[in-house]
Amino acid sequence: MKTKRKIVIMLTIIMVLSMFQTNVFGSQTEEPDAMRIGVTVEIDSLSPLISYSQIGYEVFMLLYDPLISVDDNLEPVANLAKDWTLNDDQTEWTFNLRDDVKWHDGEPFTSADVVFTYDMLLGNDLGMYSGYLGGIIEVTAPDDYTVIVKTESPKANMLQNSCPILPEHIWKDVNPDDYMTWPNEQPIGTGAFKFSELKQGEYLKLVANDDYFLGRPGIDDLIFVLYANTDTMAQSIKLGEIDAATNFSPSQLDSLQTEAGIEAISAVVLGFTELSFNAWDDPSSKANPLLNDIVVRHAIELSIDKQSILDIVYSGQGSVGTSLIPPEGFYHYEPSADELRDFNIDKANQILEEAGYIDLDGDGIRQDSDGTPLEFIFTLRADNTDEVKAGQMIAGSAAEAGIKLNIETVDDGLLIDKIYSGDFDMFIWGWGTDLDPTTILNVMTTSQIGNMSDSNYSNERYDQLFIEQQTIMDPVERQKVVWEMQQILYEEAPYIILFYDNSLQAVNTAKWTGWKRIPEEGGYFFNLTNYNYLNVQPVSDTAPAEPGSNTALYVIAAVVAVAVVFMFNRRKKAK
């Protein structure tokens, strides 16, 4: 009887120990390592043919792959194409593809997918990637893993083409007439992450591709969490509810930089914030026609104290803007002293006066010779409080030049509707740009009215130069043409480039390790690469187990040992 009791006690101890082991170790491996990234702008579409947003570009880079991508030094590197060659007259590119790539649904990736994607974009001039295909006249596939791209003339940006390759077996059944509306609700790519779920107004969830040909990411689940404002997002990263925050307000930077376990940075990125005019002179335009006068657009720019706005609203996080391509880019054009339109209210009044805009009735607003006032609707995004503050300062200083700007605040969706229906005068928004200038230059071409263009600008000389610059293989010679294009834009002013604003980002370094800024003063996100998404991993995966977990096990083991000794001692005495 005593022996049975001893056995029962021993078995009970073993069972308890077993349960503790499960709690101590099992829970750490059962739960996926989920990274939550806070964003304030929702992806506009899951279709690469429709989306124009910064978050869209970032997500497509994770779901899909291009033939060539860039490494953490922002240099071209093999991706779906393992290598490539160029013929002697520089008009035929041969890409040799990897043969170990599968789509997320298990179908093999082949050259047919590349041909299909390029033909689809070439035939329809769709999306933010189409500009990279300019000059291509034919794409063929002599076998399953070779693609030949023929061009009219040398093509300078072939290796900077970030166009995601789409699966033919999915997209072939979509009617070409529906390309601009097909939602692509369950994206299938070859990328490092697979699509899981999009809950409108809340989050977008991706999961790691275990079979990714460049190596499985260190992140199991990647969740982009949508926030209505940056204040709530900043608070969430402090509380550990999210692991990263992107594009938060400058007013929150100091506070985040003092938080233990959080690295908050002001990253220099390729992008800008602009004031865009409706430059469309088409009869269907609903803009005030006085905005077609370059003198009026110049006067508005002269009335804007960009530096004060940058200092007051953005806490100095960036630099004053001038031309279309940011100064960190090789193709940036800086206007000469004679061309430059720095803040100068007196000059703004002078050029308006000389152009015949006079305040005829003493109400402080100038009119043209027909009595039409210089009064415009200034549309601002309601959720972006910094842009609203900047807009209020711009409206205040424009009034000193006799220009009345009536501010209206709307949500992003309504502003997009206004832009593409031509129903606006002016607004503030921004663009992120690439290393190669093709996409941002393409935004201002006539062909993009109704597509990427948000100013409805048209200039025949500019359009000609856009085509020409893509054929110049010598970067220095190409730069001269791109400079001329920016010179035209600066003179005609369909955009006022307000700032090259920094991207404010924060990451949790206590929980995640392996973060890298790209380039050296750049950001963790929106840096044209997926380096951090692939290489960052949980601290627990690289560090030894926390002392607390082992301590619990040691205590249990000690209890068991004491119990066993006690039992054996009892057995001895019984004899």
Coordinates of C-alpha atoms in Angstrom, one line a residue:
M1 CA 0.0 0.0 0.0
K2 CA 2.8 2.4 0.9
T3 CA 4.6 1.5 -2.3
K4 CA 1.5 2.4 -4.4
R5 CA 1.2 5.7 -2.6
K6 CA 4.9 6.4 -3.4
I7 CA 4.3 5.6 -7.1
V8 CA 1.3 7.9 -7.2
I9 CA 3.3 10.7 -5.6
M10 CA 6.1 10.2 -8.1
L11 CA 3.8 10.2 -11.1
T12 CA 2.0 13.3 -9.9
I13 CA 5.3 15.2 -9.5
I14 CA 6.4 14.1 -13.0
M15 CA 3.0 15.3 -14.4
V16 CA 3.4 18.7 -12.7
L17 CA 6.9 19.1 -14.0
S18 CA 5.7 18.2 -17.5
M19 CA 3.0 20.9 -17.4
F20 CA 5.5 23.5 -16.2
Q21 CA 7.8 22.6 -19.1
T22 CA 5.0 23.1 -21.5
N23 CA 4.2 26.5 -20.1
V24 CA 7.8 27.6 -19.9
F25 CA 8.9 26.5 -23.4
G26 CA 5.9 25.6 -25.5
S27 CA 4.2 29.0 -25.5
Q28 CA 7.3 30.6 -26.9
T29 CA 7.2 28.5 -30.1
E30 CA 3.5 28.1 -30.7
E31 CA 2.7 31.8 -31.2
P32 CA 3.9 33.3 -34.5
D33 CA 6.3 36.3 -34.4
A34 CA 4.0 39.1 -35.6
M35 CA 5.3 42.5 -36.4
R36 CA 2.8 45.3 -36.3
I37 CA 3.6 48.5 -38.2
G38 CA 1.5 51.6 -37.7
V39 CA 0.5 53.6 -40.8
T40 CA -1.9 56.5 -41.3
V41 CA -2.8 55.9 -44.9
E42 CA -4.7 52.9 -46.1
I43 CA -3.6 51.0 -49.2
D44 CA -5.7 52.4 -52.1
S45 CA -5.9 49.1 -54.0
L46 CA -4.5 45.5 -53.9
S47 CA -4.0 45.8 -57.7
P48 CA -0.6 47.1 -58.9
L49 CA -2.4 48.4 -61.9
I50 CA -4.5 50.7 -59.9
S51 CA -2.6 51.7 -56.7
Y52 CA -0.5 54.9 -56.6
S53 CA 0.1 55.1 -52.9
Q54 CA 3.4 54.9 -51.0
I55 CA 2.0 52.0 -48.9
G56 CA 0.9 50.3 -52.0
Y57 CA 4.4 50.4 -53.4
E58 CA 5.7 49.0 -50.2
V59 CA 3.2 46.1 -50.0
F60 CA 3.7 45.1 -53.7
M61 CA 7.4 44.9 -53.1
L62 CA 6.7 42.2 -50.4
L63 CA 4.0 40.3 -52.3
Y64 CA 5.7 40.3 -55.8
D65 CA 9.1 40.4 -57.3
P66 CA 10.6 42.3 -60.2
L67 CA 13.3 40.9 -62.6
I68 CA 15.9 43.2 -61.0
S69 CA 15.7 44.8 -57.5
V70 CA 18.1 46.9 -55.5
D71 CA 20.3 45.8 -52.6
D72 CA 20.9 47.6 -49.3
N73 CA 23.5 49.8 -51.1
L74 CA 20.7 50.7 -53.6
E75 CA 22.6 49.0 -56.4
P76 CA 20.9 46.7 -59.0
V77 CA 20.8 43.0 -57.9
A78 CA 19.4 39.8 -59.4
N79 CA 15.9 38.8 -58.4
L80 CA 13.6 36.8 -60.6
A81 CA 16.3 37.2 -63.3
K82 CA 19.5 35.6 -62.1
D83 CA 21.6 37.4 -64.7
W84 CA 21.3 39.4 -67.9
T85 CA 23.2 40.5 -71.0
L86 CA 23.0 43.5 -73.4
N87 CA 23.8 43.3 -77.1
D88 CA 26.4 45.6 -78.8
D89 CA 23.9 48.2 -80.0
Q90 CA 22.2 48.3 -76.6
T91 CA 18.7 47.5 -77.9
E92 CA 18.3 43.9 -76.9
W93 CA 18.4 42.6 -73.3
T94 CA 18.4 38.9 -72.5
F95 CA 17.3 37.9 -69.0
N96 CA 18.0 34.5 -67.7
L97 CA 15.4 33.6 -65.1
R98 CA 15.6 31.5 -61.9
D99 CA 14.0 28.0 -62.2
D100 CA 13.3 27.5 -58.5
V101 CA 10.5 30.1 -58.1
K102 CA 6.9 29.3 -57.4
W103 CA 3.8 31.4 -57.1
H104 CA 2.1 31.5 -53.7
D105 CA -0.5 29.0 -54.9
G106 CA 2.3 26.5 -55.9
E107 CA 2.3 27.1 -59.6
P108 CA 5.7 27.4 -61.2
F109 CA 7.0 30.9 -62.3
T110 CA 8.2 31.0 -65.9
S111 CA 9.1 33.4 -68.7
A112 CA 5.4 33.4 -69.8
D113 CA 4.5 35.4 -66.7
V114 CA 7.1 38.1 -67.6
V115 CA 5.9 38.3 -71.2
F116 CA 2.3 38.5 -70.1
T117 CA 3.0 41.2 -67.5
Y118 CA 5.0 43.4 -69.8
D119 CA 2.5 43.0 -72.7
M120 CA -0.3 43.9 -70.4
L121 CA 1.3 47.1 -69.3
L122 CA 2.7 48.1 -72.7
G123 CA -0.8 47.7 -74.3
N124 CA -2.7 49.7 -71.7
D125 CA -0.2 52.2 -70.1
L126 CA -1.5 51.2 -66.6
G127 CA -0.3 52.1 -63.1
M128 CA 2.7 53.6 -61.5
Y129 CA 5.1 51.1 -63.1
S130 CA 4.2 51.7 -66.8
G131 CA 6.7 54.5 -67.3
Y132 CA 9.5 52.0 -66.9
L133 CA 8.4 50.2 -70.0
G134 CA 8.7 53.1 -72.3
G135 CA 10.7 52.4 -75.5
I136 CA 10.1 48.6 -75.3
I137 CA 8.9 47.3 -78.6
E138 CA 8.8 43.5 -78.1
V139 CA 9.1 41.0 -75.2
T140 CA 9.6 37.3 -76.2
A141 CA 10.4 34.0 -74.4
P142 CA 12.5 31.5 -76.4
D143 CA 12.1 29.0 -73.5
D144 CA 10.6 28.8 -70.0
Y145 CA 13.5 30.6 -68.3
T146 CA 14.7 33.1 -70.9
V147 CA 13.2 36.5 -71.7
I148 CA 14.3 38.8 -74.5
V149 CA 13.4 42.5 -74.4
K150 CA 13.9 44.6 -77.5
T151 CA 13.8 48.4 -77.5
E152 CA 13.6 51.1 -80.1
S153 CA 16.8 52.6 -78.9
P154 CA 19.1 52.2 -75.9
K155 CA 17.1 52.2 -72.6
A156 CA 18.8 53.9 -69.7
N157 CA 16.5 52.7 -66.9
M158 CA 16.1 49.0 -67.7
L159 CA 17.9 47.8 -64.6
Q160 CA 15.9 50.2 -62.4
N161 CA 12.6 48.8 -63.6
S162 CA 10.8 47.8 -60.4
C163 CA 7.7 46.5 -62.2
P164 CA 6.3 43.5 -60.2
I165 CA 5.8 40.4 -62.3
L166 CA 2.2 39.2 -62.2
P167 CA 0.9 35.6 -62.6
E168 CA -0.4 34.9 -66.1
H169 CA -2.6 32.0 -64.8
I170 CA -4.5 34.5 -62.5
W171 CA -4.7 37.6 -64.7
K172 CA -5.3 36.0 -68.1
D173 CA -9.0 35.6 -67.3
V174 CA -9.4 39.3 -66.5
N175 CA -11.0 41.2 -69.4
P176 CA -8.5 44.0 -70.4
D177 CA -11.4 46.5 -70.2
D178 CA -11.6 45.6 -66.5
Y179 CA -7.9 46.1 -65.6
M180 CA -8.6 49.5 -64.1
T181 CA -11.4 48.2 -61.8
W182 CA -10.5 44.6 -61.1
P183 CA -9.8 44.6 -57.3
N184 CA -7.3 41.7 -57.1
E185 CA -8.8 40.8 -53.8
Q186 CA -6.6 37.7 -53.2
P187 CA -3.1 38.7 -54.6
I188 CA -0.9 35.8 -55.7
G189 CA 2.8 36.7 -56.0
T190 CA 6.2 35.2 -55.7
G191 CA 7.3 37.5 -52.9
A192 CA 8.7 37.1 -49.4
F193 CA 5.2 37.4 -47.9
K194 CA 1.8 36.0 -48.8
F195 CA -1.5 37.9 -48.6
S196 CA -3.6 36.9 -45.6
E197 CA -6.3 39.5 -44.9
L198 CA -7.4 43.1 -45.6
K199 CA -9.9 44.5 -43.1
Q200 CA -10.9 47.9 -44.5
G201 CA -10.2 50.8 -42.0
E202 CA -8.3 48.5 -39.6
Y203 CA -5.3 46.5 -41.0
L204 CA -3.6 44.6 -43.8
K205 CA -2.1 41.2 -42.8
L206 CA 0.7 39.3 -44.6
V207 CA 2.3 36.0 -43.6
A208 CA 5.8 34.8 -44.3
N209 CA 6.4 32.7 -47.5
D210 CA 8.1 29.7 -46.0
D211 CA 9.4 28.7 -49.5
Y212 CA 10.7 32.1 -50.6
F213 CA 13.6 31.6 -53.0
L214 CA 15.8 34.2 -51.4
G215 CA 15.2 32.8 -47.9
R216 CA 12.3 32.8 -45.4
P217 CA 11.8 36.2 -43.6
G218 CA 12.5 36.4 -39.9
I219 CA 9.0 37.8 -39.4
D220 CA 6.1 35.3 -39.3
D221 CA 3.2 37.7 -39.6
L222 CA 3.4 41.3 -40.9
I223 CA 0.5 43.5 -40.0
F224 CA 0.1 47.1 -41.2
V225 CA -2.2 48.7 -38.6
L226 CA -4.2 51.7 -39.7
Y227 CA -4.5 54.8 -37.4
A228 CA -6.7 57.8 -37.8
N229 CA -4.1 60.1 -36.5
T230 CA -0.4 60.1 -35.5
D231 CA -1.0 60.9 -31.9
T232 CA -2.7 57.6 -31.3
M233 CA -0.1 55.8 -33.3
A234 CA 2.8 57.3 -31.3
Q235 CA 1.1 56.3 -28.1
S236 CA 0.6 52.8 -29.3
I237 CA 4.3 52.2 -30.0
K238 CA 5.1 53.5 -26.5
L239 CA 2.6 51.0 -25.0
G240 CA 4.0 48.1 -27.1
E241 CA 0.8 47.7 -29.1
I242 CA 2.7 48.1 -32.3
D243 CA 6.3 47.5 -33.2
A244 CA 7.0 50.3 -35.6
A245 CA 5.4 53.7 -36.5
T246 CA 5.8 55.4 -39.8
N247 CA 5.4 59.0 -40.9
F248 CA 4.4 60.3 -37.5
S249 CA 4.2 64.0 -36.7
P250 CA 7.4 66.0 -36.0
S251 CA 5.9 67.1 -32.7
Q252 CA 6.1 63.5 -31.5
L253 CA 9.8 62.9 -32.4
D254 CA 11.4 64.2 -29.1
S255 CA 9.0 62.2 -27.0
L256 CA 9.7 58.9 -28.9
Q257 CA 13.4 59.4 -28.8
T258 CA 13.4 59.4 -25.0
E259 CA 11.5 56.1 -24.8
A260 CA 13.6 53.1 -23.7
G261 CA 13.6 50.3 -26.3
I262 CA 12.5 52.5 -29.1
E263 CA 14.7 53.9 -31.9
A264 CA 13.0 57.0 -33.4
I265 CA 14.7 58.6 -36.4
S266 CA 14.3 61.5 -38.9
A267 CA 15.1 59.8 -42.2
V268 CA 16.2 61.5 -45.4
V269 CA 14.1 59.9 -48.1
L270 CA 13.4 60.5 -51.8
G271 CA 10.1 62.4 -51.7
F272 CA 8.5 65.8 -51.3
T273 CA 5.3 67.6 -50.3
E274 CA 3.8 69.8 -53.0
L275 CA 1.1 72.3 -53.6
S276 CA -0.5 71.2 -56.8
F277 CA -2.5 73.5 -59.1
N278 CA -5.2 72.4 -61.6
A279 CA -3.3 73.4 -64.7
W280 CA -5.9 71.8 -67.0
D281 CA -7.2 74.2 -69.7
D282 CA -9.7 71.7 -71.1
P283 CA -13.3 72.9 -71.2
S284 CA -14.3 70.1 -68.8
S285 CA -12.0 71.4 -66.1
K286 CA -13.9 72.9 -63.1
A287 CA -10.9 74.9 -61.9
N288 CA -10.8 78.7 -61.7
P289 CA -9.3 79.6 -65.1
L290 CA -7.1 82.3 -63.6
L291 CA -4.9 79.5 -62.4
N292 CA -3.9 79.0 -66.0
D293 CA -1.9 82.2 -65.8
I294 CA 1.7 81.4 -64.8
V295 CA 2.0 84.9 -63.2
V296 CA -0.7 83.9 -60.7
R297 CA 1.0 80.7 -59.8
H298 CA 4.4 82.5 -59.4
A299 CA 2.8 85.0 -57.2
I300 CA 1.3 82.4 -54.9
E301 CA 4.8 80.7 -54.6
L302 CA 6.4 84.1 -53.8
S303 CA 3.9 84.6 -51.0
I304 CA 4.8 81.3 -49.3
D305 CA 7.4 81.4 -46.5
K306 CA 8.4 77.8 -46.9
Q307 CA 11.2 78.0 -44.3
S308 CA 8.8 79.3 -41.6
I309 CA 6.3 76.6 -42.3
L310 CA 9.0 74.0 -42.2
D311 CA 10.3 75.2 -38.9
I312 CA 6.9 75.9 -37.2
V313 CA 4.8 73.0 -38.5
Y314 CA 7.4 70.3 -39.3
S315 CA 9.9 71.2 -36.6
G316 CA 12.6 71.7 -39.3
Q317 CA 12.5 68.0 -40.3
G318 CA 13.4 68.4 -44.0
S319 CA 14.5 71.1 -46.4
V320 CA 12.9 73.8 -48.5
G321 CA 11.7 72.5 -51.9
T322 CA 12.4 73.8 -55.3
S323 CA 12.5 71.3 -58.2
L324 CA 10.7 68.0 -58.8
I325 CA 13.5 65.6 -58.0
P326 CA 14.8 65.7 -54.3
P327 CA 18.4 66.9 -53.7
E328 CA 19.5 63.4 -52.6
G329 CA 19.0 62.2 -56.2
F330 CA 21.6 62.4 -58.9
Y331 CA 19.1 64.1 -61.2
H332 CA 18.1 67.0 -58.9
Y333 CA 18.0 70.4 -60.5
E334 CA 18.7 73.5 -58.4
P335 CA 17.3 76.7 -59.9
S336 CA 19.7 79.6 -60.4
A337 CA 19.6 82.7 -58.3
D338 CA 17.8 84.5 -61.2
E339 CA 15.2 81.7 -61.5
L340 CA 14.6 81.1 -57.8
R341 CA 11.3 82.3 -56.3
D342 CA 12.0 82.7 -52.6
F343 CA 9.5 84.2 -50.2
N344 CA 8.9 87.8 -51.3
I345 CA 5.5 89.4 -50.7
D346 CA 6.6 92.7 -52.3
K347 CA 7.6 90.9 -55.5
A348 CA 4.4 88.9 -55.5
N349 CA 2.4 92.1 -55.4
Q350 CA 4.6 93.7 -58.0
I351 CA 4.2 91.0 -60.7
L352 CA 0.4 90.8 -60.1
E353 CA 0.2 94.6 -60.4
E354 CA 2.2 94.5 -63.7
A355 CA 0.0 91.7 -65.0
G356 CA -3.1 93.8 -64.5
Y357 CA -4.5 92.2 -61.3
I358 CA -5.9 95.1 -59.3
D359 CA -8.0 95.4 -56.2
L360 CA -10.8 97.4 -57.8
D361 CA -13.3 97.5 -54.9
G362 CA -10.9 97.8 -51.9
D363 CA -11.9 94.4 -50.4
G364 CA -8.3 93.3 -50.3
I365 CA -8.7 90.8 -53.2
R366 CA -7.2 91.5 -56.6
Q367 CA -9.3 91.1 -59.8
D368 CA -8.5 90.7 -63.4
S369 CA -9.7 93.2 -66.1
D370 CA -13.1 91.5 -66.2
G371 CA -13.6 91.8 -62.5
T372 CA -12.9 88.1 -61.7
P373 CA -11.3 87.9 -58.3
L374 CA -8.1 86.0 -57.5
E375 CA -10.1 83.6 -55.2
F376 CA -9.5 79.9 -55.2
I377 CA -10.6 76.8 -53.3
F378 CA -7.7 75.3 -51.3
T379 CA -8.3 71.6 -50.6
L380 CA -6.5 70.0 -47.7
R381 CA -6.6 66.5 -46.2
A382 CA -8.6 66.6 -43.0
D383 CA -6.7 63.7 -41.3
N384 CA -3.3 65.3 -41.9
T385 CA -3.1 68.1 -39.3
D386 CA 0.3 69.2 -40.4
E387 CA -0.8 69.8 -43.9
V388 CA -3.9 71.7 -42.6
K389 CA -1.6 74.0 -40.5
A390 CA 0.7 74.5 -43.5
G391 CA -2.3 75.4 -45.6
Q392 CA -3.6 77.9 -43.1
M393 CA -0.2 79.6 -43.1
I394 CA -0.1 79.7 -46.9
A395 CA -3.6 81.1 -47.1
G396 CA -2.7 83.8 -44.5
S397 CA 0.4 85.0 -46.5
A398 CA -1.3 84.8 -49.9
A399 CA -3.9 87.3 -48.6
E400 CA -1.1 89.8 -48.2
A401 CA -0.6 89.6 -52.0
G402 CA -4.4 90.1 -52.6
I403 CA -5.1 86.4 -53.2
K404 CA -7.9 84.7 -51.3
L405 CA -7.6 81.0 -50.6
N406 CA -10.8 79.4 -49.2
I407 CA -9.8 76.3 -47.3
E408 CA -11.9 73.1 -47.4
T409 CA -10.9 69.9 -45.6
V410 CA -11.8 66.5 -47.0
D411 CA -10.9 62.9 -46.6
D412 CA -8.3 61.3 -48.9
G413 CA -11.0 59.5 -50.9
L414 CA -12.9 62.6 -51.8
L415 CA -9.8 64.5 -52.7
I416 CA -8.8 61.7 -55.1
D417 CA -12.3 61.9 -56.7
K418 CA -11.9 65.6 -57.1
I419 CA -8.5 65.3 -58.7
Y420 CA -9.6 62.8 -61.3
S421 CA -12.8 64.7 -62.1
G422 CA -10.8 67.9 -62.5
D423 CA -13.0 69.5 -59.8
F424 CA -10.3 71.4 -57.8
D425 CA -8.2 74.5 -57.8
M426 CA -5.3 73.6 -55.6
F427 CA -4.4 71.1 -52.9
I428 CA -1.4 69.8 -50.8
W429 CA -0.2 66.2 -51.0
G430 CA 3.1 64.5 -51.7
W431 CA 5.0 61.9 -53.7
G432 CA 7.7 59.4 -52.9
T433 CA 10.2 59.0 -55.8
D434 CA 12.6 56.3 -57.0
L435 CA 16.3 56.3 -57.6
D436 CA 15.6 56.5 -61.3
P437 CA 13.6 59.6 -62.2
T438 CA 11.3 57.9 -64.7
T439 CA 8.2 57.5 -62.6
I440 CA 8.1 61.0 -61.1
L441 CA 8.9 62.6 -64.4
N442 CA 6.1 60.6 -66.1
V443 CA 3.6 62.0 -63.6
M444 CA 3.9 65.3 -65.4
T445 CA 3.5 64.1 -68.9
T446 CA 0.3 64.7 -71.0
S447 CA -0.3 61.0 -71.4
Q448 CA -0.8 60.7 -67.6
I449 CA -3.8 63.1 -67.4
G450 CA -6.6 60.9 -66.1
N451 CA -4.0 58.4 -64.8
M452 CA -1.1 59.4 -62.5
S453 CA -1.2 63.1 -63.2
D454 CA -2.7 65.1 -60.3
S455 CA -2.2 68.6 -61.9
N456 CA -3.5 67.8 -65.4
Y457 CA -0.4 69.5 -66.8
S458 CA 0.6 69.4 -70.4
N459 CA 3.7 70.6 -72.3
E460 CA 4.8 69.3 -75.6
R461 CA 8.5 70.0 -75.2
Y462 CA 8.4 68.3 -71.8
D463 CA 6.8 65.2 -73.3
Q464 CA 9.5 65.0 -76.0
L465 CA 12.3 65.3 -73.4
F466 CA 10.7 62.6 -71.3
I467 CA 11.0 60.1 -74.2
E468 CA 14.5 61.3 -75.0
Q469 CA 16.0 61.0 -71.5
Q470 CA 15.1 57.3 -71.3
T471 CA 17.3 56.6 -74.3
I472 CA 20.5 58.2 -73.0
M473 CA 22.8 55.6 -71.4
D474 CA 25.5 58.1 -70.2
P475 CA 24.2 59.3 -66.8
V476 CA 25.8 62.8 -67.1
E477 CA 24.3 63.4 -70.5
R478 CA 20.9 62.1 -69.4
Q479 CA 21.1 64.4 -66.3
K480 CA 21.3 67.4 -68.7
V481 CA 18.0 66.5 -70.3
V482 CA 16.3 65.8 -67.0
W483 CA 17.5 69.2 -65.7
E484 CA 15.9 70.9 -68.7
M485 CA 12.6 69.0 -67.9
Q486 CA 12.7 70.3 -64.3
Q487 CA 13.6 73.8 -65.5
I488 CA 10.4 73.8 -67.6
L489 CA 8.3 72.6 -64.6
Y490 CA 9.9 75.2 -62.3
E491 CA 9.1 78.0 -64.7
E492 CA 5.5 76.9 -65.5
A493 CA 4.8 75.9 -61.9
P494 CA 2.1 73.3 -62.1
Y495 CA 3.6 72.2 -58.7
I496 CA 5.0 74.3 -56.0
I497 CA 7.5 71.9 -54.3
L498 CA 7.1 73.0 -50.7
F499 CA 9.5 70.7 -48.8
Y500 CA 11.6 67.7 -49.2
D501 CA 10.3 66.5 -45.9
N502 CA 12.0 63.8 -43.8
S503 CA 10.2 60.5 -43.0
L504 CA 9.8 60.1 -39.2
Q505 CA 10.0 56.4 -38.2
A506 CA 10.2 54.6 -35.0
V507 CA 11.0 50.9 -34.3
N508 CA 11.0 48.6 -31.2
T509 CA 14.6 47.6 -30.7
A510 CA 13.9 45.8 -27.4
K511 CA 11.7 43.2 -29.2
W512 CA 13.2 43.1 -32.7
T513 CA 16.8 43.1 -33.9
G514 CA 18.6 43.5 -37.2
W515 CA 17.3 46.9 -38.1
K516 CA 19.3 48.8 -40.8
R517 CA 18.8 52.3 -42.1
I518 CA 19.0 52.4 -45.9
P519 CA 21.0 54.4 -47.1
E520 CA 23.0 55.5 -44.1
E521 CA 20.8 58.5 -43.3
G522 CA 17.7 56.9 -44.7
G523 CA 14.8 55.0 -43.2
Y524 CA 13.9 51.5 -42.1
F525 CA 10.8 51.6 -44.3
F526 CA 10.0 53.1 -47.7
N527 CA 13.6 52.9 -48.8
L528 CA 13.0 51.0 -52.1
T529 CA 14.2 47.7 -50.6
N530 CA 12.7 44.9 -48.5
Y531 CA 15.9 44.4 -46.5
N532 CA 14.4 45.0 -43.0
Y533 CA 11.3 42.9 -43.8
L534 CA 13.6 40.0 -44.7
N535 CA 16.3 40.4 -42.1
V536 CA 14.8 41.7 -38.9
Q537 CA 13.9 39.0 -36.4
P538 CA 12.7 38.7 -32.8
V539 CA 15.2 39.3 -30.1
S540 CA 14.2 36.0 -28.5
D541 CA 15.4 34.2 -31.6
T542 CA 18.9 35.5 -31.3
A543 CA 19.4 35.9 -27.5
P544 CA 19.5 33.2 -24.8
A545 CA 16.3 32.5 -23.0
E546 CA 15.2 35.0 -20.3
P547 CA 16.4 34.2 -16.8
G548 CA 12.8 34.0 -15.5
S549 CA 11.9 31.0 -17.7
N550 CA 14.8 28.9 -16.5
T551 CA 14.4 30.0 -12.9
A552 CA 11.0 28.5 -12.8
L553 CA 12.3 25.2 -14.1
Y554 CA 15.1 25.2 -11.5
V555 CA 12.7 25.7 -8.7
I556 CA 10.5 22.9 -9.9
A557 CA 13.5 20.6 -10.2
A558 CA 14.6 21.4 -6.7
V559 CA 11.2 20.6 -5.3
V560 CA 11.2 17.3 -7.1
A561 CA 14.7 16.5 -5.8
V562 CA 13.7 17.2 -2.2
A563 CA 10.5 15.1 -2.6
V564 CA 12.5 12.2 -4.0
V565 CA 15.1 12.4 -1.2
F566 CA 12.3 12.6 1.4
M567 CA 10.6 9.5 -0.1
F568 CA 13.8 7.4 -0.1
N569 CA 14.6 8.5 3.5
R570 CA 11.1 7.3 4.5
R571 CA 11.7 4.0 2.8
K572 CA 15.0 3.5 4.7
K573 CA 13.5 4.2 8.0
A574 CA 10.6 1.9 7.4
K575 CA 13.0 -1.0 7.0

